[in-house]
Amino acid sequence: MNETTVSTEQGVVYEPGGRLLDIHRPVSAPAAAPIVLLWHGRGPDERDVLAPVARQAAALGLTVVVPDWRPDAPDGGWGHLRASVRFVRERAGEPGGDAGRIVLAGWSLGAYAAVSVAVRPELVDGWRPAAVAGIAGRYLWERPEMGLRDLRDALAATSAAPVPVHLVHGTADGIADIRHSRDFVPVLRRWGWPVTLTETGTDHAGAVMTEYDPARERCVPARGADALEAGRTTARVLARAAGLTVPG
């Protein structure tokens, strides 16, 4: 489909503690847009980091919801993540979103959390996304402070029915080597989970259309051609995960 104009609603309160999220929407679409709930990585309250790729995905016809969350919270951030799921399920259809088509996606640590939810729905009160997308994640390791374990073990133990898994990873990623996604693909296939892996010629930040700024110790919107193209690729992966037909 052709790219369309995007509007952004910033600073929406989504949980009682005052945590905020942003909603990126296509201004005009022929029907209700599929919804992507997109979780950032381990840096606390970094929803702004994902704005470039979220807006790129919204331009393809998605409603993209990006919440702040804090992995350093006492519960590993699950109170925030569960609240963001409740928000999307209850309210993101107002206006222009299709609450019946929700993709759960994440970048870096957010990718690991998102895929873990698909495998272990008890993490979010039994909810199942229509599909899940992992961007530059690690999956075959443990985060005890978040109650997350190696997804090899989780897949072997789960009774949850498979949902489609869409992975995207940069071949130059020095934070989470691409082998983390490559090694995860056969594990998913072994247990009957549909999976695609899209590789891009970029690093950890470039996968979400950003670049790391050492002076700010933060990822900022990308200027380099490789990261911009990688971000467009990631946006297309999100669109396909949501069932949209996009070129490229």
CSV table of N, CA, C and O in Angstrom, one decimal, residues 131-233:
chain,number,residue,atom,x,y,z
A,131,ALA,N,0.0,-12.0,16.4
A,131,ALA,CA,1.3,-12.3,16.0
A,131,ALA,C,2.3,-11.6,16.9
A,131,ALA,O,1.9,-10.7,17.6
A,132,VAL,N,3.6,-11.9,16.8
A,132,VAL,CA,4.6,-11.3,17.6
A,132,VAL,C,5.8,-11.0,16.7
A,132,VAL,O,6.1,-11.7,15.8
A,133,ALA,N,6.5,-9.8,17.0
A,133,ALA,CA,7.6,-9.4,16.2
A,133,ALA,C,8.8,-9.1,17.2
A,133,ALA,O,8.6,-8.3,18.1
A,134,GLY,N,9.9,-9.6,16.9
A,134,GLY,CA,11.1,-9.4,17.7
A,134,GLY,C,12.2,-8.7,16.9
A,134,GLY,O,12.6,-9.2,15.9
A,135,ILE,N,12.6,-7.5,17.4
A,135,ILE,CA,13.6,-6.7,16.7
A,135,ILE,C,14.9,-6.7,17.5
A,135,ILE,O,14.9,-6.2,18.6
A,136,ALA,N,15.9,-7.3,16.9
A,136,ALA,CA,17.3,-7.3,17.5
A,136,ALA,C,17.3,-7.8,19.0
A,136,ALA,O,17.8,-7.2,19.9
A,137,GLY,N,16.6,-8.9,19.1
A,137,GLY,CA,16.5,-9.5,20.5
A,137,GLY,C,17.5,-10.7,20.8
A,137,GLY,O,18.1,-11.2,19.9
A,138,ARG,N,17.5,-11.0,22.1
A,138,ARG,CA,18.1,-12.3,22.5
A,138,ARG,C,17.0,-13.1,23.1
A,138,ARG,O,16.2,-12.6,23.8
A,139,TYR,N,17.0,-14.4,22.8
A,139,TYR,CA,15.9,-15.2,23.1
A,139,TYR,C,16.3,-16.5,23.9
A,139,TYR,O,15.5,-17.0,24.7
A,140,LEU,N,17.5,-17.0,23.7
A,140,LEU,CA,17.9,-18.2,24.4
A,140,LEU,C,18.8,-17.9,25.5
A,140,LEU,O,20.0,-18.4,25.6
A,141,TRP,N,18.3,-17.1,26.5
A,141,TRP,CA,19.0,-16.8,27.7
A,141,TRP,C,18.0,-16.5,28.8
A,141,TRP,O,16.8,-16.7,28.6
A,142,GLU,N,18.5,-16.1,30.0
A,142,GLU,CA,17.6,-15.9,31.1
A,142,GLU,C,17.7,-14.5,31.7
A,142,GLU,O,18.8,-13.9,31.7
A,143,ARG,N,16.6,-13.9,32.1
A,143,ARG,CA,16.5,-12.7,32.9
A,143,ARG,C,15.8,-13.0,34.2
A,143,ARG,O,14.6,-12.7,34.3
A,144,PRO,N,16.4,-13.5,35.2
A,144,PRO,CA,15.7,-13.9,36.4
A,144,PRO,C,15.0,-12.7,37.1
A,144,PRO,O,13.9,-12.9,37.7
A,145,GLU,N,15.5,-11.5,37.0
A,145,GLU,CA,14.8,-10.4,37.6
A,145,GLU,C,13.5,-10.1,36.9
A,145,GLU,O,12.7,-9.4,37.5
A,146,MET,N,13.3,-10.6,35.7
A,146,MET,CA,12.0,-10.4,35.0
A,146,MET,C,11.2,-11.7,35.0
A,146,MET,O,10.1,-11.7,34.4
A,147,GLY,N,11.7,-12.7,35.7
A,147,GLY,CA,11.0,-14.0,35.7
A,147,GLY,C,11.0,-14.7,34.3
A,147,GLY,O,10.2,-15.5,34.0
A,148,LEU,N,12.0,-14.3,33.5
A,148,LEU,CA,12.1,-14.9,32.1
A,148,LEU,C,13.2,-15.9,32.0
A,148,LEU,O,14.2,-15.7,32.6
A,149,ARG,N,12.9,-17.0,31.3
A,149,ARG,CA,13.9,-18.0,31.1
A,149,ARG,C,14.2,-18.3,29.7
A,149,ARG,O,13.5,-17.7,28.8
A,150,ASP,N,15.2,-19.1,29.4
A,150,ASP,CA,15.5,-19.5,28.1
A,150,ASP,C,14.3,-20.0,27.3
A,150,ASP,O,13.6,-20.9,27.8
A,151,LEU,N,14.0,-19.4,26.2
A,151,LEU,CA,12.8,-19.8,25.5
A,151,LEU,C,12.8,-21.2,24.9
A,151,LEU,O,11.8,-21.7,24.5
A,152,ARG,N,14.0,-21.8,24.9
A,152,ARG,CA,14.0,-23.3,24.5
A,152,ARG,C,13.2,-24.0,25.6
A,152,ARG,O,12.3,-24.9,25.2
A,153,ASP,N,13.4,-23.7,26.8
A,153,ASP,CA,12.7,-24.4,27.9
A,153,ASP,C,11.2,-24.0,27.9
A,153,ASP,O,10.3,-24.8,28.1
A,154,ALA,N,10.9,-22.7,27.7
A,154,ALA,CA,9.5,-22.3,27.7
A,154,ALA,C,8.7,-22.9,26.6
A,154,ALA,O,7.6,-23.3,26.7
A,155,LEU,N,9.3,-23.0,25.4
A,155,LEU,CA,8.6,-23.6,24.3
A,155,LEU,C,8.3,-25.1,24.5
A,155,LEU,O,7.3,-25.6,24.2
A,156,ALA,N,9.3,-25.8,25.2
A,156,ALA,CA,9.1,-27.2,25.5
A,156,ALA,C,8.0,-27.4,26.5
A,156,ALA,O,7.3,-28.4,26.4
A,157,ALA,N,7.8,-26.4,27.4
A,157,ALA,CA,6.8,-26.6,28.4
A,157,ALA,C,5.4,-26.0,28.1
A,157,ALA,O,4.5,-26.4,28.8
A,158,THR,N,5.3,-25.1,27.2
A,158,THR,CA,4.1,-24.4,27.0
A,158,THR,C,3.0,-25.2,26.4
A,158,THR,O,3.2,-26.1,25.6
A,159,SER,N,1.7,-24.9,26.8
A,159,SER,CA,0.6,-25.5,26.1
A,159,SER,C,-0.1,-24.5,25.2
A,159,SER,O,-1.1,-24.8,24.6
A,160,ALA,N,0.5,-23.3,25.0
A,160,ALA,CA,-0.1,-22.2,24.2
A,160,ALA,C,0.1,-22.6,22.7
A,160,ALA,O,1.1,-23.1,22.3
A,161,ALA,N,-1.0,-22.4,22.0
A,161,ALA,CA,-1.0,-22.6,20.5
A,161,ALA,C,0.0,-21.7,19.9
A,161,ALA,O,0.1,-20.5,20.3
A,162,PRO,N,0.7,-22.1,18.8
A,162,PRO,CA,1.7,-21.2,18.2
A,162,PRO,C,1.0,-20.0,17.5
A,162,PRO,O,-0.2,-20.1,17.0
A,163,VAL,N,1.7,-18.9,17.5
A,163,VAL,CA,1.3,-17.7,16.7
A,163,VAL,C,2.5,-17.4,15.9
A,163,VAL,O,3.6,-17.8,16.2
A,164,PRO,N,2.3,-16.7,14.7
A,164,PRO,CA,3.4,-16.3,13.9
A,164,PRO,C,4.4,-15.4,14.6
A,164,PRO,O,4.0,-14.5,15.3
A,165,VAL,N,5.7,-15.7,14.4
A,165,VAL,CA,6.8,-15.0,14.9
A,165,VAL,C,7.6,-14.4,13.8
A,165,VAL,O,8.0,-15.1,12.9
A,166,HIS,N,7.8,-13.1,13.8
A,166,HIS,CA,8.5,-12.3,12.8
A,166,HIS,C,9.7,-11.7,13.5
A,166,HIS,O,9.6,-10.8,14.3
A,167,LEU,N,10.9,-12.1,13.1
A,167,LEU,CA,12.2,-11.6,13.6
A,167,LEU,C,12.8,-10.7,12.6
A,167,LEU,O,12.8,-11.0,11.4
A,168,VAL,N,13.5,-9.7,13.1
A,168,VAL,CA,14.3,-8.8,12.2
A,168,VAL,C,15.6,-8.5,13.0
A,168,VAL,O,15.5,-8.2,14.2
A,169,HIS,N,16.7,-8.5,12.4
A,169,HIS,CA,18.0,-8.4,13.1
A,169,HIS,C,19.0,-7.8,12.1
A,169,HIS,O,19.1,-8.2,11.0
A,170,GLY,N,19.9,-6.9,12.7
A,170,GLY,CA,21.0,-6.4,11.9
A,170,GLY,C,22.2,-7.3,11.9
A,170,GLY,O,22.6,-7.8,12.9
A,171,THR,N,22.8,-7.4,10.7
A,171,THR,CA,24.0,-8.3,10.6
A,171,THR,C,25.2,-7.7,11.3
A,171,THR,O,26.2,-8.4,11.6
A,172,ALA,N,25.2,-6.4,11.6
A,172,ALA,CA,26.3,-5.7,12.2
A,172,ALA,C,26.0,-5.4,13.7
A,172,ALA,O,26.7,-4.5,14.2
A,173,ASP,N,25.1,-6.1,14.3
A,173,ASP,CA,24.7,-5.8,15.7
A,173,ASP,C,25.8,-6.2,16.6
A,173,ASP,O,26.1,-7.4,16.8
A,174,GLY,N,26.4,-5.3,17.3
A,174,GLY,CA,27.4,-5.6,18.3
A,174,GLY,C,26.9,-5.7,19.7
A,174,GLY,O,27.6,-6.0,20.7
A,175,ILE,N,25.6,-5.4,19.9
A,175,ILE,CA,25.0,-5.5,21.3
A,175,ILE,C,24.3,-6.9,21.4
A,175,ILE,O,24.5,-7.6,22.4
A,176,ALA,N,23.5,-7.3,20.5
A,176,ALA,CA,22.9,-8.6,20.4
A,176,ALA,C,23.2,-9.2,19.1
A,176,ALA,O,22.6,-8.9,18.1
A,177,ASP,N,24.2,-10.0,19.0
A,177,ASP,CA,24.7,-10.6,17.8
A,177,ASP,C,23.6,-11.3,17.0
A,177,ASP,O,22.7,-11.9,17.7
A,178,ILE,N,23.6,-11.2,15.7
A,178,ILE,CA,22.5,-11.8,14.9
A,178,ILE,C,22.4,-13.3,15.1
A,178,ILE,O,21.3,-13.8,14.9
A,179,ARG,N,23.4,-13.9,15.7
A,179,ARG,CA,23.2,-15.4,15.9
A,179,ARG,C,22.1,-15.6,16.9
A,179,ARG,O,21.5,-16.7,16.9
A,180,HIS,N,21.8,-14.6,17.8
A,180,HIS,CA,20.7,-14.8,18.7
A,180,HIS,C,19.4,-15.1,18.0
A,180,HIS,O,18.5,-15.9,18.4
A,181,SER,N,19.1,-14.4,16.9
A,181,SER,CA,17.9,-14.7,16.1
A,181,SER,C,18.1,-15.9,15.2
A,181,SER,O,17.2,-16.7,15.1
A,182,ARG,N,19.3,-16.0,14.6
A,182,ARG,CA,19.5,-17.2,13.7
A,182,ARG,C,19.4,-18.5,14.5
A,182,ARG,O,18.8,-19.5,14.0
A,183,ASP,N,19.9,-18.5,15.7
A,183,ASP,CA,19.8,-19.8,16.5
A,183,ASP,C,18.4,-20.0,17.0
A,183,ASP,O,18.0,-21.2,17.3
A,184,PHE,N,17.6,-19.0,17.1
A,184,PHE,CA,16.2,-19.2,17.7
A,184,PHE,C,15.3,-19.7,16.6
A,184,PHE,O,14.3,-20.4,17.0
A,185,VAL,N,15.5,-19.5,15.4
A,185,VAL,CA,14.6,-19.9,14.3
A,185,VAL,C,14.4,-21.4,14.3
A,185,VAL,O,13.2,-21.9,14.3
A,186,PRO,N,15.4,-22.2,14.3
A,186,PRO,CA,15.2,-23.7,14.3
A,186,PRO,C,14.5,-24.2,15.6
A,186,PRO,O,13.8,-25.2,15.6
A,187,VAL,N,14.7,-23.5,16.7
A,187,VAL,CA,14.0,-23.8,18.0
A,187,VAL,C,12.5,-23.6,17.8
A,187,VAL,O,11.7,-24.5,18.2
A,188,LEU,N,12.1,-22.5,17.3
A,188,LEU,CA,10.7,-22.3,17.0
A,188,LEU,C,10.1,-23.3,16.1
A,188,LEU,O,9.0,-23.8,16.3
A,189,ARG,N,10.8,-23.6,15.0
A,189,ARG,CA,10.3,-24.5,14.0
A,189,ARG,C,10.2,-25.9,14.6
A,189,ARG,O,9.3,-26.7,14.2
A,190,ARG,N,11.1,-26.3,15.5
A,190,ARG,CA,11.0,-27.6,16.1
A,190,ARG,C,9.7,-27.8,16.8
A,190,ARG,O,9.1,-28.9,16.8
A,191,TRP,N,9.2,-26.7,17.4
A,191,TRP,CA,7.9,-26.8,18.1
A,191,TRP,C,6.7,-26.3,17.3
A,191,TRP,O,5.6,-26.2,17.9
A,192,GLY,N,6.9,-26.2,16.0
A,192,GLY,CA,5.8,-25.9,15.2
A,192,GLY,C,5.3,-24.5,15.1
A,192,GLY,O,4.2,-24.2,14.7
A,193,TRP,N,6.2,-23.5,15.5
A,193,TRP,CA,5.8,-22.1,15.5
A,193,TRP,C,6.2,-21.5,14.1
A,193,TRP,O,7.4,-21.6,13.8
A,194,PRO,N,5.3,-20.9,13.4
A,194,PRO,CA,5.7,-20.3,12.1
A,194,PRO,C,6.6,-19.1,12.4
A,194,PRO,O,6.4,-18.3,13.3
A,195,VAL,N,7.7,-19.0,11.7
A,195,VAL,CA,8.7,-18.0,11.9
A,195,VAL,C,9.4,-17.5,10.6
A,195,VAL,O,9.6,-18.3,9.7
A,196,THR,N,9.6,-16.2,10.6
A,196,THR,CA,10.4,-15.6,9.5
A,196,THR,C,11.5,-14.8,10.2
A,196,THR,O,11.4,-14.2,11.2
A,197,LEU,N,12.7,-14.7,9.5
A,197,LEU,CA,13.8,-13.9,9.9
A,197,LEU,C,14.2,-13.0,8.8
A,197,LEU,O,14.6,-13.5,7.7
A,198,THR,N,14.2,-11.7,9.0
A,198,THR,CA,14.6,-10.7,8.0
A,198,THR,C,15.9,-10.1,8.5
A,198,THR,O,16.0,-9.6,9.7
A,199,GLU,N,17.0,-10.2,7.7
A,199,GLU,CA,18.3,-9.6,8.1
A,199,GLU,C,18.5,-8.3,7.4
A,199,GLU,O,18.2,-8.2,6.2
A,200,THR,N,19.1,-7.4,8.1
A,200,THR,CA,19.4,-6.1,7.5
A,200,THR,C,20.8,-5.7,7.8
A,200,THR,O,21.4,-6.1,8.8
A,201,GLY,N,21.4,-4.9,7.0
A,201,GLY,CA,22.8,-4.6,7.1
A,201,GLY,C,23.1,-3.4,8.0
A,201,GLY,O,23.6,-2.4,7.6
A,202,THR,N,22.7,-3.6,9.3
A,202,THR,CA,22.8,-2.4,10.2
A,202,THR,C,23.2,-3.0,11.6
A,202,THR,O,23.4,-4.2,11.8
A,203,ASP,N,23.3,-2.0,12.6
A,203,ASP,CA,23.6,-2.4,13.9
A,203,ASP,C,22.4,-2.4,14.8
A,203,ASP,O,21.2,-2.4,14.3
A,204,HIS,N,22.6,-2.5,16.1
A,204,HIS,CA,21.5,-2.6,17.1
A,204,HIS,C,20.5,-1.4,17.0
A,204,HIS,O,19.3,-1.6,17.0
A,205,ALA,N,21.1,-0.2,17.0
A,205,ALA,CA,20.3,1.0,16.9
A,205,ALA,C,19.6,1.1,15.6
A,205,ALA,O,18.5,1.6,15.5
A,206,GLY,N,20.3,0.8,14.5
A,206,GLY,CA,19.8,1.0,13.2
A,206,GLY,C,18.6,0.2,12.9
A,206,GLY,O,17.8,0.6,12.0
A,207,ALA,N,18.4,-0.9,13.6
A,207,ALA,CA,17.2,-1.8,13.3
A,207,ALA,C,15.9,-1.0,13.6
A,207,ALA,O,14.9,-1.4,13.1
A,208,VAL,N,16.0,0.0,14.5
A,208,VAL,CA,14.8,0.8,14.8
A,208,VAL,C,15.0,2.2,14.3
A,208,VAL,O,14.4,3.2,14.8
A,209,MET,N,15.8,2.4,13.2
A,209,MET,CA,15.9,3.7,12.5
A,209,MET,C,16.6,4.8,13.4
A,209,MET,O,16.2,5.9,13.4
A,210,THR,N,17.5,4.3,14.3
A,210,THR,CA,18.2,5.3,15.2
A,210,THR,C,19.7,5.0,15.1
A,210,THR,O,20.2,4.1,14.4
A,211,GLU,N,20.5,5.9,15.7
A,211,GLU,CA,21.9,5.7,15.9
A,211,GLU,C,22.3,6.1,17.3
A,211,GLU,O,21.6,7.0,17.9
A,212,TYR,N,23.3,5.5,17.8
A,212,TYR,CA,23.7,5.8,19.2
A,212,TYR,C,24.5,7.1,19.3
A,212,TYR,O,25.5,7.2,18.6
A,213,ASP,N,24.1,8.0,20.2
A,213,ASP,CA,24.8,9.2,20.5
A,213,ASP,C,25.6,9.1,21.8
A,213,ASP,O,25.0,9.1,22.9
A,214,PRO,N,26.9,8.9,21.7
A,214,PRO,CA,27.7,8.7,23.0
A,214,PRO,C,27.5,9.9,23.9
A,214,PRO,O,27.6,9.7,25.1
A,215,ALA,N,27.5,11.1,23.4
A,215,ALA,CA,27.4,12.3,24.2
A,215,ALA,C,26.1,12.3,25.1
A,215,ALA,O,26.1,12.7,26.2
A,216,ARG,N,25.0,11.8,24.5
A,216,ARG,CA,23.7,11.8,25.2
A,216,ARG,C,23.5,10.4,25.9
A,216,ARG,O,22.5,10.3,26.6
A,217,GLU,N,24.4,9.4,25.5
A,217,GLU,CA,24.2,8.1,26.0
A,217,GLU,C,22.8,7.6,25.7
A,217,GLU,O,22.1,7.0,26.6
A,218,ARG,N,22.4,7.8,24.5
A,218,ARG,CA,21.0,7.5,24.1
A,218,ARG,C,20.9,7.3,22.6
A,218,ARG,O,21.7,8.0,21.9
A,219,CYS,N,20.0,6.6,22.1
A,219,CYS,CA,19.8,6.5,20.7
A,219,CYS,C,18.9,7.7,20.2
A,219,CYS,O,18.0,8.1,20.9
A,220,VAL,N,19.3,8.2,19.0
A,220,VAL,CA,18.6,9.4,18.5
A,220,VAL,C,18.2,9.0,17.0
A,220,VAL,O,18.7,8.1,16.4
A,221,PRO,N,17.3,9.8,16.4
A,221,PRO,CA,16.9,9.5,15.0
A,221,PRO,C,18.1,9.4,14.1
A,221,PRO,O,19.0,10.2,14.1
A,222,ALA,N,18.1,8.4,13.2
A,222,ALA,CA,19.2,8.1,12.3
A,222,ALA,C,19.3,9.1,11.2
A,222,ALA,O,18.3,9.7,10.8
A,223,ARG,N,20.5,9.3,10.8
A,223,ARG,CA,20.8,10.1,9.6
A,223,ARG,C,21.4,9.3,8.5
A,223,ARG,O,21.3,9.7,7.3
A,224,GLY,N,22.1,8.2,8.9
A,224,GLY,CA,22.8,7.4,7.9
A,224,GLY,C,21.8,6.6,7.0
A,224,GLY,O,20.8,6.1,7.5
A,225,ALA,N,22.2,6.4,5.8
A,225,ALA,CA,21.4,5.7,4.8
A,225,ALA,C,21.1,4.3,5.2
A,225,ALA,O,20.0,3.8,5.0
A,226,ASP,N,22.1,3.6,5.8
A,226,ASP,CA,21.9,2.2,6.1
A,226,ASP,C,20.8,2.0,7.2
A,226,ASP,O,20.0,1.2,7.1
A,227,ALA,N,20.9,2.9,8.2
A,227,ALA,CA,20.0,2.8,9.3
A,227,ALA,C,18.6,3.2,8.9
A,227,ALA,O,17.6,2.6,9.3
A,228,LEU,N,18.5,4.2,8.0
A,228,LEU,CA,17.2,4.6,7.5
A,228,LEU,C,16.5,3.5,6.7
A,228,LEU,O,15.3,3.2,6.8
A,229,GLU,N,17.3,2.9,5.9
A,229,GLU,CA,16.8,1.7,5.1
A,229,GLU,C,16.4,0.6,6.0
A,229,GLU,O,15.4,-0.1,5.8
A,230,ALA,N,17.3,0.3,7.0
A,230,ALA,CA,16.9,-0.8,7.9
A,230,ALA,C,15.6,-0.5,8.7
A,230,ALA,O,14.8,-1.4,8.9
A,231,GLY,N,15.4,0.7,9.1
A,231,GLY,CA,14.2,1.1,9.8
A,231,GLY,C,13.0,0.9,8.9
A,231,GLY,O,11.9,0.4,9.3
A,232,ARG,N,13.1,1.2,7.6
A,232,ARG,CA,12.0,1.0,6.7
A,232,ARG,C,11.8,-0.5,6.5
A,232,ARG,O,10.6,-0.9,6.4
A,233,THR,N,12.8,-1.3,6.5
A,233,THR,CA,12.6,-2.8,6.5
A,233,THR,C,11.9,-3.3,7.7
A,233,THR,O,11.0,-4.1,7.6
